[in-house]
Short mmCIF file of C-alpha atoms and ligand atoms in Angstrom, two decimals:
data_model
loop_
_atom_site.label_atom_id
_atom_site.label_comp_id
_atom_site.label_asym_id
_atom_site.label_seq_id
_atom_site.Cartn_x
_atom_site.Cartn_y
_atom_site.Cartn_z
CA MET A 1 69.28 9.29 -9.83
CA VAL A 2 72.25 11.39 -11.04
CA ARG A 3 75.63 9.86 -10.19
CA PHE A 4 78.88 11.77 -10.19
CA ALA A 5 82.30 11.82 -8.55
CA MET A 6 83.24 14.77 -6.41
CA SER A 7 86.96 15.44 -6.16
CA GLU A 8 87.34 19.19 -5.89
CA CYS A 9 86.40 19.93 -2.32
CA VAL A 10 87.45 16.77 -0.46
CA PRO A 11 90.81 15.01 -0.10
CA SER A 12 91.51 12.43 -2.81
CA VAL A 13 91.21 9.58 -0.33
CA TYR A 14 87.53 10.46 -0.15
CA ILE A 15 86.87 10.43 -3.88
CA ARG A 16 83.88 8.22 -4.36
CA GLN A 17 80.60 7.96 -6.15
CA MET A 18 77.73 10.06 -4.99
CA TYR A 19 74.16 10.82 -5.83
CA LYS A 20 71.71 13.66 -5.29
CA ALA A 21 68.94 13.39 -2.71
CA LYS A 22 65.97 15.63 -1.99
CA ALA A 23 65.87 17.26 1.44
CA TYR A 24 64.63 20.17 3.53
CA SER A 25 67.24 22.44 5.04
CA ALA A 26 67.66 25.67 6.97
CA THR A 27 70.25 28.10 5.63
CA SER A 28 70.54 30.24 8.79
CA ALA A 29 69.33 30.38 12.39
CA THR A 30 66.46 32.62 11.36
CA SER A 31 65.47 31.12 8.02
CA ARG A 32 62.57 28.78 7.43
CA LEU A 33 63.27 25.22 6.33
CA ALA A 34 62.92 24.87 2.56
CA SER A 35 63.35 22.34 -0.20
CA THR A 36 66.90 21.66 -1.38
CA THR A 37 69.13 19.04 -2.98
CA ILE A 38 71.99 17.40 -1.09
CA THR A 39 74.79 14.99 -1.89
CA ARG A 40 74.85 11.50 -0.39
CA ARG A 41 77.55 8.88 -0.86
CA ASP A 42 76.79 5.74 -2.79
CA ALA A 43 76.65 2.72 -0.51
CA THR A 44 80.18 1.46 0.20
CA GLU A 45 80.69 -2.17 1.17
CA GLN A 46 79.43 -1.78 4.77
CA ASP A 47 76.64 0.65 3.91
CA VAL A 48 72.89 0.41 3.76
CA GLN A 49 70.94 2.85 1.59
CA ILE A 50 67.47 3.56 2.91
CA GLU A 51 64.48 5.20 1.30
CA ILE A 52 63.11 7.29 4.18
CA LEU A 53 59.38 6.78 4.75
CA TYR A 54 58.86 8.71 7.99
CA CYS A 55 60.99 11.03 10.09
CA GLY A 56 59.92 12.33 13.50
CA ILE A 57 60.39 15.96 14.51
CA CYS A 58 62.40 16.19 17.73
CA HIS A 59 62.63 19.44 19.68
CA SER A 60 66.41 19.01 19.28
CA ASP A 61 65.91 19.61 15.54
CA LEU A 62 64.43 22.99 16.41
CA HIS A 63 67.19 23.83 18.95
CA GLN A 64 69.81 22.90 16.34
CA VAL A 65 68.22 24.64 13.36
CA ARG A 66 67.94 27.86 15.37
CA ASN A 67 71.49 27.49 16.73
CA GLU A 68 70.24 27.50 20.33
CA TRP A 69 73.08 25.17 21.37
CA SER A 70 75.79 27.41 19.90
CA GLY A 71 77.98 26.96 23.00
CA VAL A 72 78.04 23.15 22.76
CA MET A 73 77.44 22.23 19.14
CA PRO A 74 77.18 25.27 16.88
CA THR A 75 75.08 24.75 13.78
CA VAL A 76 76.73 24.52 10.37
CA TYR A 77 74.46 25.72 7.55
CA PRO A 78 72.80 24.49 5.48
CA CYS A 79 71.41 22.20 8.18
CA VAL A 80 69.26 19.17 7.31
CA PRO A 81 67.86 17.94 10.64
CA GLY A 82 66.09 14.68 11.49
CA HIS A 83 67.23 11.71 13.57
CA GLU A 84 64.07 9.66 13.96
CA ILE A 85 64.22 7.77 10.70
CA VAL A 86 62.37 4.70 9.44
CA GLY A 87 62.32 3.45 5.90
CA ARG A 88 62.99 0.65 3.49
CA VAL A 89 66.37 -0.63 2.36
CA THR A 90 66.99 0.03 -1.34
CA ARG A 91 70.65 -0.98 -1.72
CA VAL A 92 73.30 -2.69 0.38
CA GLY A 93 77.08 -2.85 0.10
CA SER A 94 78.87 -6.11 -0.66
CA ALA A 95 79.81 -6.77 3.00
CA VAL A 96 76.35 -6.11 4.43
CA SER A 97 74.88 -9.16 6.11
CA LYS A 98 72.28 -7.60 8.42
CA PHE A 99 69.97 -6.18 5.75
CA LYS A 100 68.79 -6.79 2.21
CA PRO A 101 66.81 -4.61 -0.19
CA GLY A 102 63.16 -4.45 0.83
CA ASP A 103 63.81 -4.78 4.58
CA LEU A 104 62.48 -2.20 7.02
CA ALA A 105 65.27 -0.27 8.69
CA ALA A 106 65.73 2.60 11.13
CA VAL A 107 68.38 5.16 11.98
CA GLY A 108 68.57 7.22 15.15
CA CYS A 109 70.82 9.98 16.43
CA MET A 110 74.21 8.42 15.55
CA VAL A 111 75.57 7.15 12.24
CA ASP A 112 79.08 6.17 13.34
CA SER A 113 81.64 6.02 16.15
CA ASP A 114 85.31 5.00 16.41
CA ARG A 115 84.29 1.46 17.52
CA THR A 116 87.58 1.05 19.42
CA CYS A 117 87.33 3.18 22.58
CA PRO A 118 86.22 1.68 25.92
CA GLU A 119 82.75 3.22 25.53
CA CYS A 120 82.25 1.62 22.11
CA LYS A 121 83.58 -1.69 23.39
CA ALA A 122 81.03 -1.50 26.20
CA GLY A 123 78.25 -0.90 23.66
CA LEU A 124 77.81 2.68 24.85
CA GLU A 125 78.50 4.50 21.59
CA GLN A 126 76.53 7.50 22.84
CA PHE A 127 79.56 8.31 25.02
CA CYS A 128 82.20 7.73 22.32
CA PRO A 129 84.42 10.82 22.05
CA ASN A 130 84.56 10.26 18.29
CA PHE A 131 80.98 9.48 17.43
CA THR A 132 79.23 10.95 14.41
CA LEU A 133 75.76 12.33 14.97
CA THR A 134 73.20 11.94 12.22
CA TYR A 135 73.24 15.63 11.33
CA ASN A 136 75.44 18.66 11.86
CA PHE A 137 78.53 16.54 12.58
CA PRO A 138 81.73 16.22 10.49
CA ASP A 139 81.06 13.75 7.68
CA LYS A 140 84.01 11.34 7.50
CA HIS A 141 83.08 10.21 4.00
CA LEU A 142 82.27 13.36 2.08
CA GLY A 143 83.69 16.18 4.17
CA GLY A 144 81.33 18.93 5.33
CA VAL A 145 78.67 17.88 7.81
CA THR A 146 76.23 15.02 8.01
CA TYR A 147 72.69 15.54 6.76
CA GLY A 148 69.73 14.06 8.63
CA GLY A 149 66.38 12.52 7.92
CA TYR A 150 64.33 15.36 6.45
CA SER A 151 65.28 13.78 3.15
CA ASP A 152 64.15 11.08 0.75
CA SER A 153 67.10 8.76 1.48
CA ILE A 154 70.14 8.21 3.69
CA VAL A 155 73.23 5.99 3.56
CA VAL A 156 74.48 4.57 6.86
CA ASP A 157 76.97 1.93 7.98
CA GLN A 158 75.09 -1.28 8.79
CA ARG A 159 76.39 -1.22 12.38
CA PHE A 160 74.28 1.90 13.01
CA VAL A 161 71.14 0.69 11.28
CA LEU A 162 68.39 -0.81 13.44
CA ARG A 163 65.76 -3.45 12.75
CA VAL A 164 62.10 -2.42 13.07
CA PRO A 165 59.67 -5.01 14.48
CA ALA A 166 57.15 -5.87 11.74
CA ASN A 167 54.07 -5.27 13.90
CA LEU A 168 54.80 -1.58 14.56
CA LYS A 169 53.09 1.17 12.53
CA LEU A 170 55.91 3.02 10.84
CA ALA A 171 54.81 6.62 11.38
CA GLY A 172 54.63 5.97 15.13
CA ALA A 173 57.80 3.88 15.18
CA ALA A 174 60.01 6.68 13.82
CA PRO A 175 60.02 8.71 17.08
CA LEU A 176 61.25 5.66 18.99
CA LEU A 177 64.67 6.31 17.46
CA CYS A 178 65.22 9.37 19.64
CA ALA A 179 62.27 10.08 21.95
CA GLY A 180 62.01 6.34 22.64
CA ILE A 181 65.61 5.48 23.42
CA THR A 182 66.26 8.74 25.28
CA THR A 183 63.55 7.91 27.81
CA TYR A 184 64.01 4.11 27.87
CA SER A 185 67.75 4.22 28.55
CA PRO A 186 67.75 6.24 31.81
CA MET A 187 64.79 4.28 33.13
CA ARG A 188 66.70 1.05 32.65
CA HIS A 189 69.83 2.58 34.13
CA TRP A 190 68.05 3.85 37.26
CA GLY A 191 66.05 0.67 37.78
CA VAL A 192 62.50 1.72 37.02
CA THR A 193 60.37 -1.31 37.89
CA LYS A 194 57.17 -2.32 39.62
CA GLY A 195 56.89 -0.73 43.04
CA LYS A 196 58.79 2.46 42.10
CA LYS A 197 57.16 5.88 42.04
CA VAL A 198 58.22 7.64 38.86
CA GLY A 199 57.58 11.21 37.73
CA ILE A 200 57.63 12.45 34.14
CA VAL A 201 57.99 16.21 33.69
CA GLY A 202 56.70 17.70 30.42
CA LEU A 203 54.23 15.80 28.26
CA GLY A 204 55.78 16.34 24.84
CA GLY A 205 57.50 13.93 22.47
CA LEU A 206 59.97 12.56 25.02
CA GLY A 207 57.61 12.85 27.98
CA HIS A 208 54.80 10.83 26.44
CA MET A 209 57.26 8.03 25.57
CA GLY A 210 58.53 8.21 29.15
CA VAL A 211 54.98 7.65 30.40
CA LYS A 212 54.49 4.65 28.12
CA PHE A 213 57.78 3.02 29.16
CA ALA A 214 57.40 3.69 32.90
CA HIS A 215 53.89 2.22 32.74
CA ALA A 216 55.06 -0.80 30.71
CA LEU A 217 57.87 -1.38 33.24
CA GLY A 218 55.24 -1.51 36.02
CA ALA A 219 55.98 1.72 37.89
CA HIS A 220 53.45 4.06 39.52
CA VAL A 221 53.57 6.97 37.08
CA VAL A 222 52.87 10.62 37.84
CA VAL A 223 52.88 13.16 35.01
CA PHE A 224 53.79 16.78 35.67
CA THR A 225 52.44 19.12 33.04
CA THR A 226 51.94 22.85 32.58
CA SER A 227 49.05 22.11 30.19
CA PRO A 228 45.80 21.25 32.02
CA ASN A 229 44.25 20.18 28.69
CA LYS A 230 46.68 17.22 28.52
CA LYS A 231 45.36 15.61 31.71
CA ASP A 232 43.05 13.06 30.07
CA ASP A 233 45.69 12.14 27.53
CA ALA A 234 48.25 11.57 30.26
CA LEU A 235 45.93 9.08 31.96
CA ARG A 236 45.18 7.37 28.65
CA LEU A 237 48.91 7.09 27.90
CA GLY A 238 49.48 5.21 31.17
CA ALA A 239 49.82 7.76 33.98
CA ASP A 240 48.32 6.86 37.36
CA GLU A 241 48.17 10.49 38.45
CA VAL A 242 48.56 13.91 36.80
CA VAL A 243 49.81 17.04 38.55
CA ILE A 244 49.56 20.55 37.13
CA SER A 245 53.08 21.65 37.98
CA ARG A 246 52.19 25.33 38.33
CA ASN A 247 49.86 24.47 41.23
CA ALA A 248 52.02 24.58 44.39
CA ASP A 249 49.42 22.77 46.54
CA GLU A 250 49.22 19.85 44.14
CA MET A 251 53.01 19.69 44.03
CA GLN A 252 53.34 19.76 47.82
CA LYS A 253 51.21 16.62 48.16
CA HIS A 254 54.02 14.68 46.47
CA ALA A 255 56.95 16.07 48.50
CA ASP A 256 59.73 13.58 49.36
CA SER A 257 58.04 10.67 47.61
CA PHE A 258 59.61 9.87 44.24
CA ASP A 259 62.24 7.25 43.50
CA PHE A 260 62.94 8.68 40.08
CA ILE A 261 61.91 11.71 38.03
CA LEU A 262 62.60 12.17 34.33
CA ASP A 263 62.67 15.82 33.30
CA ALA A 264 61.92 16.22 29.57
CA VAL A 265 61.24 19.96 29.45
CA SER A 266 62.66 21.92 26.51
CA ALA A 267 62.64 25.39 28.10
CA ASP A 268 63.73 27.17 31.26
CA HIS A 269 61.83 26.02 34.39
CA ASP A 270 62.22 25.64 38.16
CA ILE A 271 63.98 22.32 38.55
CA ASN A 272 64.15 22.64 42.36
CA ALA A 273 60.39 22.24 42.56
CA PHE A 274 60.89 18.70 41.23
CA ILE A 275 64.10 17.84 43.12
CA ASN A 276 62.11 18.54 46.29
CA LEU A 277 59.71 15.76 45.37
CA LEU A 278 62.43 13.08 45.52
CA ARG A 279 62.66 10.76 48.50
CA ARG A 280 66.02 10.00 50.18
CA ASP A 281 68.53 8.86 47.53
CA GLY A 282 66.04 9.58 44.77
CA ASN A 283 67.31 10.66 41.38
CA LEU A 284 66.19 13.27 38.89
CA THR A 285 67.54 12.73 35.40
CA LEU A 286 67.51 15.54 32.89
CA VAL A 287 66.90 14.56 29.33
CA GLY A 288 65.53 17.94 28.30
CA ALA A 289 68.22 20.26 26.97
CA PRO A 290 67.06 23.89 27.39
CA GLU A 291 69.11 26.62 25.80
CA LYS A 292 70.03 28.31 29.10
CA PRO A 293 71.56 26.80 32.30
CA LEU A 294 69.15 25.75 35.04
CA ALA A 295 69.62 27.05 38.60
CA VAL A 296 69.98 24.25 41.16
CA ALA A 297 69.49 24.89 44.89
CA ALA A 298 72.20 23.01 46.80
CA PHE A 299 69.89 22.40 49.75
CA ALA A 300 67.30 20.70 47.58
CA LEU A 301 69.94 18.09 46.71
CA LEU A 302 71.89 17.65 49.90
CA MET A 303 69.06 17.39 52.42
CA ARG A 304 68.05 13.92 51.33
CA ARG A 305 71.20 12.86 49.49
CA ARG A 306 69.27 13.29 46.27
CA SER A 307 71.07 13.18 42.96
CA LEU A 308 70.72 15.06 39.72
CA SER A 309 72.01 13.59 36.50
CA GLY A 310 71.60 13.71 32.76
CA SER A 311 71.33 11.15 30.01
CA PRO A 312 71.93 11.33 26.27
CA ILE A 313 70.10 9.05 23.81
CA GLY A 314 71.36 5.43 24.11
CA GLY A 315 73.77 2.94 22.55
CA ILE A 316 73.02 0.89 19.46
CA ALA A 317 72.46 -2.41 21.30
CA GLU A 318 70.12 -0.74 23.78
CA THR A 319 68.27 1.02 20.97
CA GLN A 320 67.63 -2.37 19.37
CA GLU A 321 66.56 -3.74 22.76
CA MET A 322 64.12 -0.81 23.10
CA LEU A 323 62.70 -1.40 19.61
CA ASP A 324 62.24 -5.10 20.37
CA PHE A 325 60.59 -4.18 23.70
CA CYS A 326 58.22 -1.92 21.74
CA GLY A 327 57.50 -4.76 19.34
CA GLN A 328 56.64 -7.09 22.23
CA HIS A 329 54.52 -4.54 24.09
CA ASN A 330 53.10 -2.90 20.94
CA VAL A 331 54.42 0.50 21.97
CA THR A 332 54.70 3.33 19.45
CA SER A 333 54.58 7.07 19.64
CA ASP A 334 51.26 8.93 19.34
CA VAL A 335 51.86 10.91 16.18
CA GLU A 336 50.37 13.65 14.09
CA VAL A 337 51.50 12.81 10.57
CA ILE A 338 52.33 15.88 8.47
CA PRO A 339 53.68 16.55 5.00
CA ILE A 340 57.14 18.09 4.96
CA GLN A 341 55.62 21.32 3.66
CA LYS A 342 54.15 21.86 7.16
CA VAL A 343 57.46 21.56 9.00
CA ASN A 344 57.83 25.27 9.79
CA GLU A 345 54.31 25.40 11.19
CA ALA A 346 55.10 22.29 13.25
CA TYR A 347 58.14 24.03 14.78
CA GLU A 348 55.96 26.97 15.88
CA ARG A 349 53.50 24.56 17.45
CA LEU A 350 56.32 22.77 19.30
CA LEU A 351 57.21 26.07 20.93
CA LYS A 352 53.64 26.36 22.17
CA ALA A 353 53.70 22.78 23.58
CA ASP A 354 50.98 22.07 21.02
CA VAL A 355 51.84 18.59 19.76
CA LYS A 356 50.05 15.31 20.45
CA TYR A 357 52.58 14.00 20.92
CA ARG A 358 55.10 13.85 18.10
CA PHE A 359 55.05 15.16 14.56
CA SER A 360 56.01 12.47 12.09
CA ILE A 361 56.80 13.62 8.55
CA ASP A 362 55.38 11.47 5.75
CA MET A 363 58.35 11.63 3.42
CA ALA A 364 56.25 10.75 0.37
CA SER A 365 55.35 14.46 0.48
CA LEU A 366 58.91 15.32 -0.54
CA LYS A 367 58.39 13.73 -3.96
CA SER A 368 56.36 16.73 -5.15
CA GLU A 369 59.19 19.21 -4.41
N1 LIG B 401 68.97 13.94 26.26
C1 LIG B 401 68.84 13.66 24.99
O1 LIG B 401 69.57 12.85 24.41
C2 LIG B 401 67.75 14.31 24.22
C3 LIG B 401 67.16 13.66 23.13
C4 LIG B 401 66.10 14.25 22.50
C5 LIG B 401 65.61 15.47 22.93
N2 LIG B 401 66.22 16.10 23.97
C6 LIG B 401 65.71 17.37 24.49
O2 LIG B 401 64.58 17.10 25.31
C7 LIG B 401 63.73 18.26 25.32
C8 LIG B 401 62.33 17.81 25.00
O3 LIG B 401 62.25 17.38 23.65
P1 LIG B 401 60.84 16.99 23.00
O4 LIG B 401 61.14 16.68 21.58
O5 LIG B 401 60.13 16.03 23.86
O6 LIG B 401 60.11 18.43 23.08
P2 LIG B 401 58.54 18.77 23.04
O7 LIG B 401 57.79 17.71 22.32
O8 LIG B 401 58.49 20.17 22.55
O9 LIG B 401 58.09 18.69 24.57
C9 LIG B 401 58.56 19.56 25.55
C10 LIG B 401 57.51 19.69 26.65
O10 LIG B 401 58.09 20.47 27.70
C11 LIG B 401 57.04 21.20 28.37
N3 LIG B 401 57.40 22.62 28.36
C12 LIG B 401 57.67 23.39 27.28
N4 LIG B 401 57.97 24.64 27.65
C13 LIG B 401 57.89 24.66 29.00
C14 LIG B 401 58.10 25.65 29.99
N5 LIG B 401 58.47 26.90 29.65
N6 LIG B 401 57.97 25.32 31.30
C15 LIG B 401 57.62 24.06 31.63
N7 LIG B 401 57.38 23.09 30.75
C16 LIG B 401 57.53 23.38 29.45
C17 LIG B 401 55.77 20.96 27.58
O11 LIG B 401 55.03 19.92 28.25
P3 LIG B 401 53.69 20.27 29.10
O12 LIG B 401 52.76 20.91 28.11
O13 LIG B 401 53.25 18.93 29.56
O14 LIG B 401 54.09 21.17 30.22
C18 LIG B 401 56.27 20.45 26.25
O15 LIG B 401 55.31 19.66 25.59
C19 LIG B 401 64.32 19.22 24.29
O16 LIG B 401 65.12 20.18 24.97
C20 LIG B 401 65.20 18.33 23.44
O17 LIG B 401 66.26 19.00 22.81
C21 LIG B 401 67.26 15.54 24.62
ZN1 LIG B 402 66.02 13.90 19.21
ZN1 LIG B 403 84.26 4.96 20.62
#
């Protein structure tokens, strides 16, 4: 590991020791991801340094790499994506009490927040106006932007590092850090329990975790998919029923009947077709974040006092709760493990809804770069 001090491009207050890490980055919205070297800070007193073992591929990585969210969070290049990180602790700072070298550890979508605002005090760091996302966000330590988990290591404040239950397989545990918490959190918020009829739209990375959680929470689960070949998988994952969403007759059978629908679709689609399936006071929560705005028919909402909302990831305490829930119920993501060299191919397959049901990068493959 090469250590050096960088003082030229950051204010003197930030002068600190750093080291070089291997990573994969995109250098523009149209370039393929490729091997690179990045700078990470040495662990300061509150920091945990983690050797990354697996990192899931979230569709958000693809949106971000291709600058599809330019209106909300434009991409700064080079961009090192990845926010579904599990690994092993290699070093800890002097004030770290939560972890020691050798421990398993995980990092999700956030690496910091201001810790003082009402949202942080309520344990809802995902709403902190000053949070730091794991990649493509201003890096308070080094300047520039944060770099994510498509890398051999990462250094994160202990308050944003999660514990991984020992019984979970690591490749399948990585996606819990985004796909898991993003589906668990709104289900807890909207009271998904036994006796509720719950719909999951889009059987991808988020959707398949939504099915597992809704089933584990005891709900009657209906999967809506555009891919007829996923029907058997949906049932195996815990769905009670599967509807091919492009079949209007099948959809009509479920009109006015859902308590809650989670929409995890990554592309443009007719959201009104799903709002119309909600019963009185039912809620549809969007977790999918398509590039373009969705058209909402006012009548679909107002006729039965239905509501439409969104939900971003989840707070640190709830993420730990979700991981512990997964430990107790032995829930992990169904993954296709790939070497990092296949990441560009994986992105193309994501666009074709061809993933069962999350790519998880085996970061040992980065050693050969
Ligand atoms: N809210 C948050 O905090 C948060 C966190 C993570 C991700 N996200 C967003 O959530 C979305 C899903 O992410 P993901 O990683 O689960 O993606 P994914 O694995 O690619 O899954 C998306 C699924 O959406 C369905 N789909 C794709 N194109 C469609 C189309 N044109 N019409 C209808 N359905 C379509 C497909 O399911 P079927 O084959 O079953 O139809 C596909 O498998 C992305 O936009 C991502 O950025 C949001
Ligand atoms: Zn994500
Ligand atoms: Zn805050």
